mmCIF file of C-alpha atoms in Angstrom:
data_model
loop_
_atom_site.group_PDB
_atom_site.id
_atom_site.type_symbol
_atom_site.label_atom_id
_atom_site.label_comp_id
_atom_site.label_asym_id
_atom_site.label_seq_id
_atom_site.Cartn_x
_atom_site.Cartn_y
_atom_site.Cartn_z
ATOM 1 C CA MET A 1 -4.764 50.181 -12.271
ATOM 2 C CA PRO A 2 -7.543 52.375 -11.526
ATOM 3 C CA SER A 3 -9.698 52.997 -14.650
ATOM 4 C CA SER A 4 -9.397 56.200 -16.465
ATOM 5 C CA PRO A 5 -13.045 57.117 -15.812
ATOM 6 C CA ALA A 6 -12.380 56.525 -12.021
ATOM 7 C CA VAL A 7 -9.428 58.940 -11.978
ATOM 8 C CA LEU A 8 -11.257 61.471 -14.195
ATOM 9 C CA ARG A 9 -13.811 61.567 -11.427
ATOM 10 C CA ARG A 10 -11.434 61.968 -8.581
ATOM 11 C CA LEU A 11 -9.135 64.568 -10.280
ATOM 12 C CA PRO A 12 -11.838 67.463 -9.896
ATOM 13 C CA ALA A 13 -12.531 66.795 -6.243
ATOM 14 C CA ALA A 14 -8.686 66.696 -5.570
ATOM 15 C CA ALA A 15 -8.210 69.816 -7.522
ATOM 16 C CA ALA A 16 -10.940 71.556 -5.238
ATOM 17 C CA VAL A 17 -9.288 70.552 -2.191
ATOM 18 C CA SER A 18 -5.881 71.791 -3.493
ATOM 19 C CA THR A 19 -7.316 75.034 -4.659
ATOM 20 C CA ALA A 20 -8.789 75.802 -1.353
ATOM 21 C CA GLY A 21 -5.358 75.017 0.193
ATOM 22 C CA TRP A 22 -3.735 77.322 -2.381
ATOM 23 C CA GLY A 23 -6.162 80.176 -1.729
ATOM 24 C CA ALA A 24 -5.425 79.854 2.218
ATOM 25 C CA ASN A 25 -1.732 80.149 1.797
ATOM 26 C CA GLN A 26 -0.945 82.417 -0.974
ATOM 27 C CA PHE A 27 -1.220 85.200 1.624
ATOM 28 C CA THR A 28 1.848 84.179 3.259
ATOM 29 C CA PRO A 29 4.416 85.631 0.680
ATOM 30 C CA LEU A 30 2.048 88.429 -0.071
ATOM 31 C CA ALA A 31 2.473 89.437 3.533
ATOM 32 C CA VAL A 32 6.277 89.787 3.255
ATOM 33 C CA VAL A 33 5.352 92.173 0.323
ATOM 34 C CA TYR A 34 3.161 94.165 2.222
ATOM 35 C CA ARG A 35 5.668 94.551 5.274
ATOM 36 C CA THR A 36 8.853 95.059 3.050
ATOM 37 C CA GLU A 37 7.783 96.962 0.055
ATOM 38 C CA GLN A 38 4.390 98.630 1.193
ATOM 39 C CA HIS A 39 5.736 99.219 4.765
ATOM 40 C CA TRP A 40 2.426 98.226 6.619
ATOM 41 C CA PRO A 41 3.119 97.555 10.136
ATOM 42 C CA ALA A 42 3.645 94.206 11.546
ATOM 43 C CA VAL A 43 0.717 93.981 14.027
ATOM 44 C CA PRO A 44 -2.329 94.936 11.271
ATOM 45 C CA VAL A 45 -0.382 92.153 8.797
ATOM 46 C CA ALA A 46 -0.680 89.703 11.687
ATOM 47 C CA VAL A 47 -4.327 90.638 12.198
ATOM 48 C CA MET A 48 -5.118 90.113 8.490
ATOM 49 C CA PHE A 49 -3.381 86.541 8.999
ATOM 50 C CA THR A 50 -5.424 85.581 11.870
ATOM 51 C CA MET A 51 -8.713 86.682 10.138
ATOM 52 C CA TYR A 52 -8.177 83.444 8.309
ATOM 53 C CA LEU A 53 -8.808 81.534 11.227
ATOM 54 C CA LEU A 54 -12.141 83.282 12.274
ATOM 55 C CA GLY A 55 -13.562 82.293 9.027
ATOM 56 C CA LEU A 56 -11.992 78.933 9.042
ATOM 57 C CA LEU A 57 -13.394 77.394 12.317
ATOM 58 C CA PRO A 58 -17.035 77.795 11.449
ATOM 59 C CA GLY A 59 -16.403 76.424 8.171
ATOM 60 C CA LEU A 60 -14.717 73.435 9.436
ATOM 61 C CA LEU A 61 -17.705 73.038 12.016
ATOM 62 C CA LEU A 62 -20.470 73.573 9.586
ATOM 63 C CA GLY A 63 -18.724 71.784 6.436
ATOM 64 C CA GLY A 64 -19.416 68.285 7.640
ATOM 65 C CA PRO A 65 -23.060 68.616 8.536
ATOM 66 C CA ALA A 66 -23.615 70.947 5.533
ATOM 67 C CA ALA A 67 -22.331 68.075 3.257
ATOM 68 C CA ASP A 68 -24.311 65.373 5.146
ATOM 69 C CA ARG A 69 -27.540 67.171 4.821
ATOM 70 C CA LEU A 70 -26.985 68.901 1.365
ATOM 71 C CA GLY A 71 -24.525 66.709 -0.376
ATOM 72 C CA ARG A 72 -20.831 67.162 -0.962
ATOM 73 C CA ARG A 73 -21.101 68.746 -4.484
ATOM 74 C CA ARG A 74 -23.435 71.427 -3.210
ATOM 75 C CA VAL A 75 -21.258 72.481 -0.478
ATOM 76 C CA VAL A 76 -17.829 72.363 -2.486
ATOM 77 C CA ARG A 77 -18.951 74.277 -5.457
ATOM 78 C CA PRO A 78 -20.402 77.435 -3.860
ATOM 79 C CA ALA A 79 -17.131 77.358 -1.443
ATOM 80 C CA LEU A 80 -14.984 77.318 -4.503
ATOM 81 C CA ALA A 81 -17.028 80.297 -5.801
ATOM 82 C CA LEU A 82 -16.494 82.196 -2.433
ATOM 83 C CA SER A 83 -12.565 81.248 -2.591
ATOM 84 C CA ALA A 84 -12.593 82.897 -6.048
ATOM 85 C CA ALA A 85 -14.337 86.052 -5.206
ATOM 86 C CA ALA A 86 -11.939 86.437 -1.974
ATOM 87 C CA SER A 87 -9.087 86.108 -3.926
ATOM 88 C CA ALA A 88 -10.216 88.967 -6.401
ATOM 89 C CA LEU A 89 -11.121 90.985 -3.342
ATOM 90 C CA LEU A 90 -7.568 90.374 -2.165
ATOM 91 C CA ALA A 91 -6.103 91.755 -5.227
ATOM 92 C CA ALA A 92 -7.643 95.160 -4.394
ATOM 93 C CA ALA A 93 -5.616 95.394 -1.137
ATOM 94 C CA ALA A 94 -3.299 98.072 -2.934
ATOM 95 C CA VAL A 95 -6.457 100.149 -3.002
ATOM 96 C CA SER A 96 -7.775 99.390 0.457
ATOM 97 C CA GLN A 97 -6.404 97.570 3.382
ATOM 98 C CA SER A 98 -9.909 96.836 4.559
ATOM 99 C CA ALA A 99 -10.393 94.567 1.773
ATOM 100 C CA VAL A 100 -7.698 92.319 3.152
ATOM 101 C CA TYR A 101 -9.504 91.574 6.242
ATOM 102 C CA VAL A 102 -12.770 90.688 4.628
ATOM 103 C CA SER A 103 -10.903 88.594 2.019
ATOM 104 C CA ARG A 104 -8.993 86.839 4.626
ATOM 105 C CA LEU A 105 -12.436 86.002 6.517
ATOM 106 C CA ALA A 106 -14.006 84.846 3.391
ATOM 107 C CA THR A 107 -10.948 82.718 2.349
ATOM 108 C CA GLY A 108 -11.027 80.917 5.794
ATOM 109 C CA ALA A 109 -14.841 80.185 5.510
ATOM 110 C CA ALA A 110 -14.366 78.736 1.988
ATOM 111 C CA ALA A 111 -11.268 76.768 3.091
ATOM 112 C CA GLY A 112 -12.834 75.286 5.932
ATOM 113 C CA LEU A 113 -16.028 74.030 3.849
ATOM 114 C CA VAL A 114 -14.067 72.695 1.164
ATOM 115 C CA LEU A 115 -11.450 71.010 3.535
ATOM 116 C CA THR A 116 -14.448 69.319 5.098
ATOM 117 C CA ALA A 117 -16.807 68.460 2.573
ATOM 118 C CA GLY A 118 -14.267 68.098 -0.194
ATOM 119 C CA THR A 119 -11.763 65.706 1.525
ATOM 120 C CA THR A 120 -14.925 63.348 2.216
ATOM 121 C CA TRP A 121 -15.876 63.610 -1.139
ATOM 122 C CA LEU A 122 -12.600 62.534 -2.334
ATOM 123 C CA ARG A 123 -12.529 59.780 0.009
ATOM 124 C CA GLU A 124 -15.715 58.371 -1.007
ATOM 125 C CA LEU A 125 -14.825 58.675 -4.806
ATOM 126 C CA SER A 126 -11.974 56.484 -3.980
ATOM 127 C CA ALA A 127 -12.321 52.721 -4.106
ATOM 128 C CA GLN A 128 -10.232 51.919 -1.037
ATOM 129 C CA PRO A 129 -10.654 54.169 2.009
ATOM 130 C CA ALA A 130 -6.924 54.019 2.915
ATOM 131 C CA ALA A 131 -6.053 55.283 -0.478
ATOM 132 C CA GLY A 132 -8.689 57.961 -0.480
ATOM 133 C CA ALA A 133 -7.266 59.313 2.991
ATOM 134 C CA ARG A 134 -3.839 59.456 1.453
ATOM 135 C CA ARG A 135 -5.100 61.241 -1.612
ATOM 136 C CA ALA A 136 -6.935 63.773 0.612
ATOM 137 C CA THR A 137 -3.851 64.398 2.592
ATOM 138 C CA TYR A 138 -1.733 64.901 -0.249
ATOM 139 C CA ALA A 139 -4.239 67.281 -2.019
ATOM 140 C CA THR A 140 -4.436 69.406 1.023
ATOM 141 C CA GLY A 141 -0.714 69.506 1.756
ATOM 142 C CA GLY A 142 0.199 69.809 -2.028
ATOM 143 C CA GLY A 143 -2.351 72.951 -2.313
ATOM 144 C CA PHE A 144 -1.000 74.679 0.953
ATOM 145 C CA ALA A 145 2.622 74.140 -0.373
ATOM 146 C CA ALA A 146 1.741 75.166 -4.004
ATOM 147 C CA GLY A 147 -0.179 78.430 -3.227
ATOM 148 C CA ALA A 148 2.524 79.855 -1.143
ATOM 149 C CA LEU A 149 5.260 78.939 -3.601
ATOM 150 C CA THR A 150 3.479 80.008 -6.734
ATOM 151 C CA ALA A 151 2.603 83.243 -5.149
ATOM 152 C CA GLY A 152 6.044 83.906 -4.113
ATOM 153 C CA VAL A 153 7.271 83.288 -7.584
ATOM 154 C CA LEU A 154 4.777 85.648 -9.289
ATOM 155 C CA ALA A 155 5.355 88.236 -6.541
ATOM 156 C CA GLU A 156 9.225 87.840 -7.074
ATOM 157 C CA TRP A 157 9.499 88.166 -10.870
ATOM 158 C CA LEU A 158 6.207 89.221 -12.350
ATOM 159 C CA PRO A 159 4.614 92.786 -12.178
ATOM 160 C CA HIS A 160 1.987 93.807 -9.636
ATOM 161 C CA PRO A 161 3.147 91.420 -6.856
ATOM 162 C CA THR A 162 0.071 91.816 -4.843
ATOM 163 C CA VAL A 163 -2.404 91.635 -7.534
ATOM 164 C CA LEU A 164 -1.425 89.005 -10.194
ATOM 165 C CA PRO A 165 -0.892 86.004 -7.776
ATOM 166 C CA CYS A 166 -4.444 86.595 -6.349
ATOM 167 C CA LEU A 167 -6.043 86.795 -9.893
ATOM 168 C CA VAL A 168 -4.247 83.624 -10.718
ATOM 169 C CA HIS A 169 -5.750 81.865 -7.847
ATOM 170 C CA SER A 170 -9.090 83.333 -8.764
ATOM 171 C CA LEU A 171 -9.161 82.139 -12.479
ATOM 172 C CA LEU A 172 -7.913 78.591 -11.056
ATOM 173 C CA ALA A 173 -10.804 78.291 -8.494
ATOM 174 C CA VAL A 174 -13.363 79.177 -11.434
ATOM 175 C CA LEU A 175 -11.899 76.465 -13.686
ATOM 176 C CA VAL A 176 -11.710 74.128 -10.994
ATOM 177 C CA LEU A 177 -15.565 75.118 -10.258
ATOM 178 C CA ALA A 178 -16.417 74.412 -13.939
ATOM 179 C CA ALA A 179 -14.655 70.912 -13.790
ATOM 180 C CA THR A 180 -16.471 69.705 -10.618
ATOM 181 C CA ARG A 181 -20.077 70.126 -12.307
ATOM 182 C CA ARG A 182 -20.090 66.507 -13.514
ATOM 183 C CA VAL A 183 -18.344 64.894 -10.708
ATOM 184 C CA PRO A 184 -20.903 62.390 -9.094
ATOM 185 C CA GLU A 185 -22.484 63.025 -5.627
ATOM 186 C CA THR A 186 -21.495 60.301 -3.128
ATOM 187 C CA ALA A 187 -23.947 61.425 -0.365
ATOM 188 C CA PRO A 188 -27.450 61.862 -1.434
ATOM 189 C CA SER A 189 -29.280 64.982 -0.185
ATOM 190 C CA ARG A 190 -31.504 64.607 2.913
ATOM 191 C CA ARG A 191 -33.608 66.495 4.990
ATOM 192 C CA GLY A 192 -32.703 66.639 8.478
ATOM 193 C CA ALA A 193 -32.155 68.926 11.602
ATOM 194 C CA TRP A 194 -29.190 70.866 11.669
ATOM 195 C CA VAL A 195 -29.102 70.440 15.424
ATOM 196 C CA GLU A 196 -28.352 66.843 15.569
ATOM 197 C CA PRO A 197 -24.996 67.000 13.998
ATOM 198 C CA LEU A 198 -24.078 69.803 16.095
ATOM 199 C CA SER A 199 -25.130 68.488 19.397
ATOM 200 C CA ALA A 200 -22.688 69.344 22.271
ATOM 201 C CA GLY A 201 -22.936 65.687 23.760
ATOM 202 C CA PRO A 202 -19.866 64.353 21.755
ATOM 203 C CA TYR A 203 -18.087 67.377 22.493
ATOM 204 C CA ARG A 204 -18.660 67.183 26.331
ATOM 205 C CA ALA A 205 -17.841 63.539 26.280
ATOM 206 C CA ALA A 206 -14.508 64.381 24.532
ATOM 207 C CA VAL A 207 -13.626 67.055 26.947
ATOM 208 C CA SER A 208 -14.436 64.749 29.850
ATOM 209 C CA HIS A 209 -11.812 62.001 28.791
ATOM 210 C CA PRO A 210 -8.813 62.324 30.947
ATOM 211 C CA ARG A 211 -6.332 61.287 28.034
ATOM 212 C CA PHE A 212 -7.564 63.865 25.907
ATOM 213 C CA VAL A 213 -7.220 66.413 28.322
ATOM 214 C CA ARG A 214 -3.938 65.385 29.775
ATOM 215 C CA VAL A 215 -2.272 64.066 26.578
ATOM 216 C CA VAL A 216 -3.842 65.167 23.323
ATOM 217 C CA LEU A 217 -4.866 68.791 24.211
ATOM 218 C CA PRO A 218 -1.685 69.926 25.588
ATOM 219 C CA ALA A 219 0.306 69.082 22.505
ATOM 220 C CA SER A 220 -2.552 70.456 20.005
ATOM 221 C CA PRO A 221 -1.520 74.106 19.829
ATOM 222 C CA ALA A 222 1.806 73.096 18.665
ATOM 223 C CA VAL A 223 0.600 71.987 15.334
ATOM 224 C CA PHE A 224 -0.031 75.264 13.757
ATOM 225 C CA THR A 225 2.244 77.153 16.245
ATOM 226 C CA ALA A 226 5.162 75.046 14.707
ATOM 227 C CA SER A 227 3.963 75.887 11.037
ATOM 228 C CA THR A 228 3.106 79.465 11.343
ATOM 229 C CA VAL A 229 6.061 80.123 13.298
ATOM 230 C CA ALA A 230 8.190 78.821 10.222
ATOM 231 C CA TYR A 231 6.478 80.596 7.448
ATOM 232 C CA VAL A 232 4.751 83.648 8.874
ATOM 233 C CA VAL A 233 7.121 84.757 11.575
ATOM 234 C CA LEU A 234 10.569 83.927 10.394
ATOM 235 C CA PRO A 235 10.719 85.070 6.727
ATOM 236 C CA PRO A 236 10.016 88.549 7.460
ATOM 237 C CA LEU A 237 12.810 88.735 10.224
ATOM 238 C CA VAL A 238 15.519 87.820 7.912
ATOM 239 C CA ALA A 239 14.234 89.811 4.823
ATOM 240 C CA ASP A 240 17.268 91.902 4.866
ATOM 241 C CA ARG A 241 19.390 88.923 4.071
ATOM 242 C CA VAL A 242 17.438 88.092 1.021
ATOM 243 C CA PRO A 243 16.549 91.645 -0.026
ATOM 244 C CA ASP A 244 16.114 90.836 -3.694
ATOM 245 C CA HIS A 245 14.152 87.526 -3.138
ATOM 246 C CA ALA A 246 12.008 88.056 -0.134
ATOM 247 C CA PRO A 247 8.655 87.052 -1.507
ATOM 248 C CA VAL A 248 10.120 83.780 -3.109
ATOM 249 C CA PHE A 249 11.995 82.776 0.005
ATOM 250 C CA SER A 250 8.760 83.168 1.877
ATOM 251 C CA GLY A 251 7.145 80.921 -0.597
ATOM 252 C CA LEU A 252 10.136 78.451 -0.263
ATOM 253 C CA VAL A 253 10.142 78.181 3.359
ATOM 254 C CA THR A 254 6.234 77.673 3.509
ATOM 255 C CA ALA A 255 6.489 74.959 0.977
ATOM 256 C CA LEU A 256 9.675 73.381 2.508
ATOM 257 C CA THR A 257 7.718 73.504 6.088
ATOM 258 C CA LEU A 258 4.563 71.578 4.515
ATOM 259 C CA ALA A 259 6.423 69.259 2.490
ATOM 260 C CA VAL A 260 8.321 68.105 5.557
ATOM 261 C CA GLY A 261 5.000 67.847 7.323
ATOM 262 C CA ILE A 262 3.545 65.392 4.701
ATOM 263 C CA ALA A 263 6.697 63.486 4.318
ATOM 264 C CA VAL A 264 7.056 62.607 8.109
ATOM 265 C CA GLN A 265 3.676 61.161 8.591
ATOM 266 C CA PRO A 266 4.695 57.850 7.802
ATOM 267 C CA LEU A 267 7.257 58.267 10.649
ATOM 268 C CA ALA A 268 4.300 59.059 12.905
ATOM 269 C CA ASP A 269 2.643 55.907 11.979
ATOM 270 C CA ARG A 270 5.700 53.610 13.030
ATOM 271 C CA LEU A 271 6.199 55.747 16.545
ATOM 272 C CA ASP A 272 2.390 55.490 17.348
ATOM 273 C CA HIS A 273 1.741 52.926 19.903
ATOM 274 C CA ALA A 274 -1.464 52.224 21.848
ATOM 275 C CA HIS A 275 0.105 52.284 25.401
ATOM 276 C CA SER A 276 2.268 55.146 25.204
ATOM 277 C CA ALA A 277 2.430 58.693 23.624
ATOM 278 C CA ARG A 278 5.817 58.301 22.178
ATOM 279 C CA ALA A 279 4.763 59.732 18.650
ATOM 280 C CA THR A 280 3.196 62.771 20.547
ATOM 281 C CA LEU A 281 6.500 63.204 22.705
ATOM 282 C CA THR A 282 8.668 62.932 19.638
ATOM 283 C CA ALA A 283 6.712 65.404 17.972
ATOM 284 C CA MET A 284 6.881 67.964 20.751
ATOM 285 C CA VAL A 285 10.557 67.579 20.910
ATOM 286 C CA ALA A 286 10.880 68.253 17.239
ATOM 287 C CA VAL A 287 8.758 71.569 17.792
ATOM 288 C CA ILE A 288 10.868 72.728 20.979
ATOM 289 C CA GLY A 289 14.055 72.218 18.859
ATOM 290 C CA GLY A 290 12.508 73.928 15.821
ATOM 291 C CA LEU A 291 11.541 76.884 18.168
ATOM 292 C CA LEU A 292 14.963 77.223 19.555
ATOM 293 C CA VAL A 293 16.581 76.953 16.217
ATOM 294 C CA SER A 294 14.083 79.882 15.404
ATOM 295 C CA ALA A 295 15.224 82.026 17.992
ATOM 296 C CA GLY A 296 19.012 81.492 16.853
ATOM 297 C CA ALA A 297 18.002 82.499 13.298
ATOM 298 C CA ALA A 298 16.299 85.628 14.493
ATOM 299 C CA TYR A 299 19.265 86.437 16.815
ATOM 300 C CA LEU A 300 21.906 85.917 14.038
ATOM 301 C CA ASP A 301 19.623 87.063 11.423
ATOM 302 C CA SER A 302 20.495 84.105 9.424
ATOM 303 C CA ALA A 303 18.371 82.991 6.293
ATOM 304 C CA ARG A 304 20.123 79.420 6.501
ATOM 305 C CA LEU A 305 18.990 79.035 9.859
ATOM 306 C CA VAL A 306 15.520 79.778 8.974
ATOM 307 C CA LEU A 307 15.544 77.038 6.458
ATOM 308 C CA ALA A 308 16.899 74.497 9.101
ATOM 309 C CA ALA A 309 14.048 75.684 11.495
ATOM 310 C CA ALA A 310 11.598 75.100 8.881
ATOM 311 C CA VAL A 311 12.652 71.483 8.370
ATOM 312 C CA LEU A 312 12.423 70.940 12.208
ATOM 313 C CA LEU A 313 9.095 72.773 12.668
ATOM 314 C CA GLY A 314 7.558 71.115 9.704
ATOM 315 C CA ALA A 315 8.539 67.729 11.073
ATOM 316 C CA GLY A 316 6.848 68.580 14.526
ATOM 317 C CA TYR A 317 3.823 69.935 12.601
ATOM 318 C CA GLY A 318 3.375 66.800 10.684
ATOM 319 C CA LEU A 319 4.069 64.419 13.742
ATOM 320 C CA THR A 320 1.968 66.246 16.030
ATOM 321 C CA LEU A 321 -0.934 66.391 13.796
ATOM 322 C CA SER A 322 -0.964 62.646 12.963
ATOM 323 C CA SER A 323 -0.208 61.505 16.443
ATOM 324 C CA GLY A 324 -2.903 63.700 17.813
ATOM 325 C CA LEU A 325 -5.526 62.058 15.117
ATOM 326 C CA ARG A 326 -4.177 58.613 16.106
ATOM 327 C CA GLU A 327 -5.036 59.215 19.658
ATOM 328 C CA ILE A 328 -8.633 60.221 18.869
ATOM 329 C CA GLU A 329 -9.036 57.252 16.594
ATOM 330 C CA ARG A 330 -8.279 55.080 19.702
ATOM 331 C CA LEU A 331 -10.353 57.008 22.234
ATOM 332 C CA ALA A 332 -13.446 57.959 20.448
ATOM 333 C CA PRO A 333 -16.150 55.186 19.523
ATOM 334 C CA PRO A 334 -17.050 55.691 15.842
ATOM 335 C CA LYS A 335 -20.282 57.927 16.496
ATOM 336 C CA ALA A 336 -18.165 60.485 18.220
ATOM 337 C CA ARG A 337 -15.200 60.434 16.150
ATOM 338 C CA PRO A 338 -16.212 63.329 13.830
ATOM 339 C CA SER A 339 -16.990 65.688 16.861
ATOM 340 C CA ALA A 340 -13.888 64.692 18.547
ATOM 341 C CA ALA A 341 -11.665 65.361 15.452
ATOM 342 C CA SER A 342 -13.321 68.809 15.087
ATOM 343 C CA LEU A 343 -12.638 69.588 18.513
ATOM 344 C CA TYR A 344 -9.214 68.719 18.149
ATOM 345 C CA HIS A 345 -8.693 70.624 14.892
ATOM 346 C CA GLY A 346 -10.113 73.655 16.904
ATOM 347 C CA ALA A 347 -7.665 73.276 19.412
ATOM 348 C CA ALA A 348 -4.866 72.745 16.983
ATOM 349 C CA TYR A 349 -5.893 75.829 14.972
ATOM 350 C CA SER A 350 -5.449 77.992 18.023
ATOM 351 C CA GLY A 351 -1.785 77.773 17.011
ATOM 352 C CA PHE A 352 -2.681 80.285 14.279
ATOM 353 C CA LEU A 353 -2.843 82.932 17.002
ATOM 354 C CA THR A 354 0.915 82.662 17.557
ATOM 355 C CA PRO A 355 1.972 85.377 14.802
ATOM 356 C CA LEU A 356 -0.468 87.786 16.394
ATOM 357 C CA LEU A 357 0.890 87.150 19.835
ATOM 358 C CA LEU A 358 4.468 87.349 19.041
ATOM 359 C CA ALA A 359 3.687 90.704 17.171
ATOM 360 C CA VAL A 360 1.669 92.338 19.780
ATOM 361 C CA THR A 361 4.589 91.496 22.223
ATOM 362 C CA ALA A 362 7.534 92.308 20.209
ATOM 363 C CA GLY A 363 7.624 95.569 21.872
ATOM 364 C CA ALA A 364 8.298 94.128 25.255
ATOM 365 C CA ALA A 365 10.944 91.813 24.317
ATOM 366 C CA SER A 366 13.039 90.732 21.144
ATOM 367 C CA TYR A 367 12.119 88.115 18.786
ATOM 368 C CA PRO A 368 14.710 85.583 20.033
ATOM 369 C CA ALA A 369 13.621 86.186 23.508
ATOM 370 C CA LEU A 370 10.113 85.568 22.648
ATOM 371 C CA LEU A 371 10.639 82.361 20.389
ATOM 372 C CA THR A 372 13.014 81.001 23.385
ATOM 373 C CA GLY A 373 10.018 81.687 25.716
ATOM 374 C CA LEU A 374 7.650 79.672 23.305
ATOM 375 C CA ALA A 375 10.146 76.689 23.518
ATOM 376 C CA ALA A 376 10.156 76.840 27.287
ATOM 377 C CA VAL A 377 6.192 76.701 27.290
ATOM 378 C CA GLY A 378 6.620 73.775 24.885
ATOM 379 C CA LEU A 379 8.957 72.132 27.465
ATOM 380 C CA LEU A 380 6.368 72.373 30.264
ATOM 381 C CA CYS A 381 3.758 70.862 27.837
ATOM 382 C CA LEU A 382 6.290 68.018 27.067
ATOM 383 C CA VAL A 383 6.802 67.350 30.716
ATOM 384 C CA PHE A 384 3.125 67.354 31.610
ATOM 385 C CA THR A 385 2.305 64.892 28.716
ATOM 386 C CA ALA A 386 5.242 62.818 29.315
ATOM 387 C CA ARG A 387 3.756 62.323 33.017
ATOM 388 C CA TYR A 388 0.573 61.038 31.680
ATOM 389 C CA SER A 389 1.653 59.202 28.611
ATOM 390 C CA ARG A 390 0.938 55.790 30.009
ATOM 391 C CA ARG A 391 -2.154 56.680 32.006
ATOM 392 C CA HIS A 392 -5.818 56.466 30.821
ATOM 393 C CA LEU A 393 -5.123 54.123 28.105
ATOM 394 C CA PRO A 394 -8.005 53.624 25.677
ATOM 395 C CA ASP A 395 -9.808 50.245 25.347
ATOM 396 C CA GLY A 396 -8.850 48.623 22.263
ATOM 397 C CA GLY A 397 -12.566 48.044 21.283
ATOM 398 C CA ALA A 398 -13.049 51.729 21.166
ATOM 399 C CA MET A 399 -11.604 51.709 17.608
ATOM 400 C CA CYS A 400 -14.065 49.228 16.380
ATOM 401 C CA ARG A 401 -17.449 49.803 18.005
ATOM 402 C CA ALA A 402 -19.389 52.323 19.697
ATOM 403 C CA VAL A 403 -20.061 51.722 23.405
ATOM 404 C CA GLU A 404 -23.926 51.782 24.500
ATOM 405 C CA PRO A 405 -24.578 54.617 26.990
ATOM 406 C CA GLY A 406 -24.239 53.023 30.455
ATOM 407 C CA ARG A 407 -22.392 50.291 29.658
ATOM 408 C CA SER A 408 -19.171 49.692 31.399
ATOM 409 C CA ARG A 409 -15.754 48.213 30.027
ATOM 410 C CA ASN A 410 -12.522 47.244 31.213
ATOM 411 C CA THR A 411 -9.335 48.977 29.630
ATOM 412 C CA VAL A 412 -6.667 46.735 27.885
ATOM 413 C CA GLY A 413 -3.513 46.590 30.270
ATOM 414 C CA ALA A 414 -3.575 48.381 33.716
ATOM 415 C CA PRO A 415 -2.276 51.916 33.191
ATOM 416 C CA LEU A 416 0.287 53.159 35.795
ATOM 417 C CA GLY A 417 -0.936 54.207 39.176
ATOM 418 C CA GLY A 418 -3.987 51.917 38.900
ATOM 419 C CA GLU A 419 -6.169 54.763 37.202
ATOM 420 C CA GLU A 420 -8.682 53.607 34.833
ATOM 421 C CA SER A 421 -9.810 55.318 31.703
ATOM 422 C CA ARG A 422 -13.529 56.068 31.214
ATOM 423 C CA PRO A 423 -15.414 55.720 28.018
ATOM 424 C CA TRP A 424 -15.985 58.756 26.057
ATOM 425 C CA ASP A 425 -19.888 58.414 26.100
ATOM 426 C CA GLU A 426 -20.196 57.633 30.017
#
């Protein structure tokens, strides 16, 4: 059993990661309140949701280099303070809608910093790397789910539904900020150039690898397309079916989607295979099925079908994310993995634009038609990925060593069609 001091060191770091996820997803049930009770138009609310992405991506890209240069704690603690301030600003949404845009931008930046530096911190505080990775996954997913569910419950049954949930999170962030003060630093501060971690070389190498381009990349937007369709797009469409419980229903759908996404990740590990893309293909089938059920839920105005779609889309979300990261572990030599993973996450987060895309085009077609169209796009990506699923297979040694520039290597097993995989750093 782990010693009590070790647990006490890890808990604040895990709480920091969960708190960042909490703040990111508390907006989902509040958006239902804005739509149903304050009658804000769909497009501005979708833009508010997307503002999170504009803050998140810089936070994700800068969080790792900043944590390496300054230390984990010096990045996580200011980001928690920013998250607390962003939630306090979000509480002012009833007075000024413009506050929501600024709040969502700041929330995304804070989440990006904590989710990179904080998860690294938590893993390094764990004696076993595998256990640390699991703790980081559970802390992140648990925070996302708990934030949406708690905000939905508070907005449903307590007064001031757009204010109280935000203040609760702001207080929580302040308490966690205080708790992290004595957590030991795992990476000593160092002086170095910021340019080196942000070099374009690894990114250029990632883009050039054919398996990344033809197998990993086409499936990547499905990660957050699946999750955002489940808990951003669908609940407002059936709000009339749960008129007295719309916020808590939204929180429940969000928590269900993310809980299923976490639960299926061991299945992704079992499906994963070095000489095929069966885990990715299975994930895409789940996403396509979830989109079709979503179209049926919108057409029939059925809250029960929304729950069924959330299960399928949550499974697709978890499987797609896990399978994509597994592919990167095989393709990238160790030095390029952080850059490759950042590139993959950036492509995956493009799925956050889906609610805005659907809201903008809703005047031209109905939501059932738009969701069916998304499923058709997913089917095309599935066919494309399946065509190349056994080609450009990675060198098994890439998982264990970096390849010296200019040094050639052979692939393990001959890919179909006689094509050869190129190393990332050629």
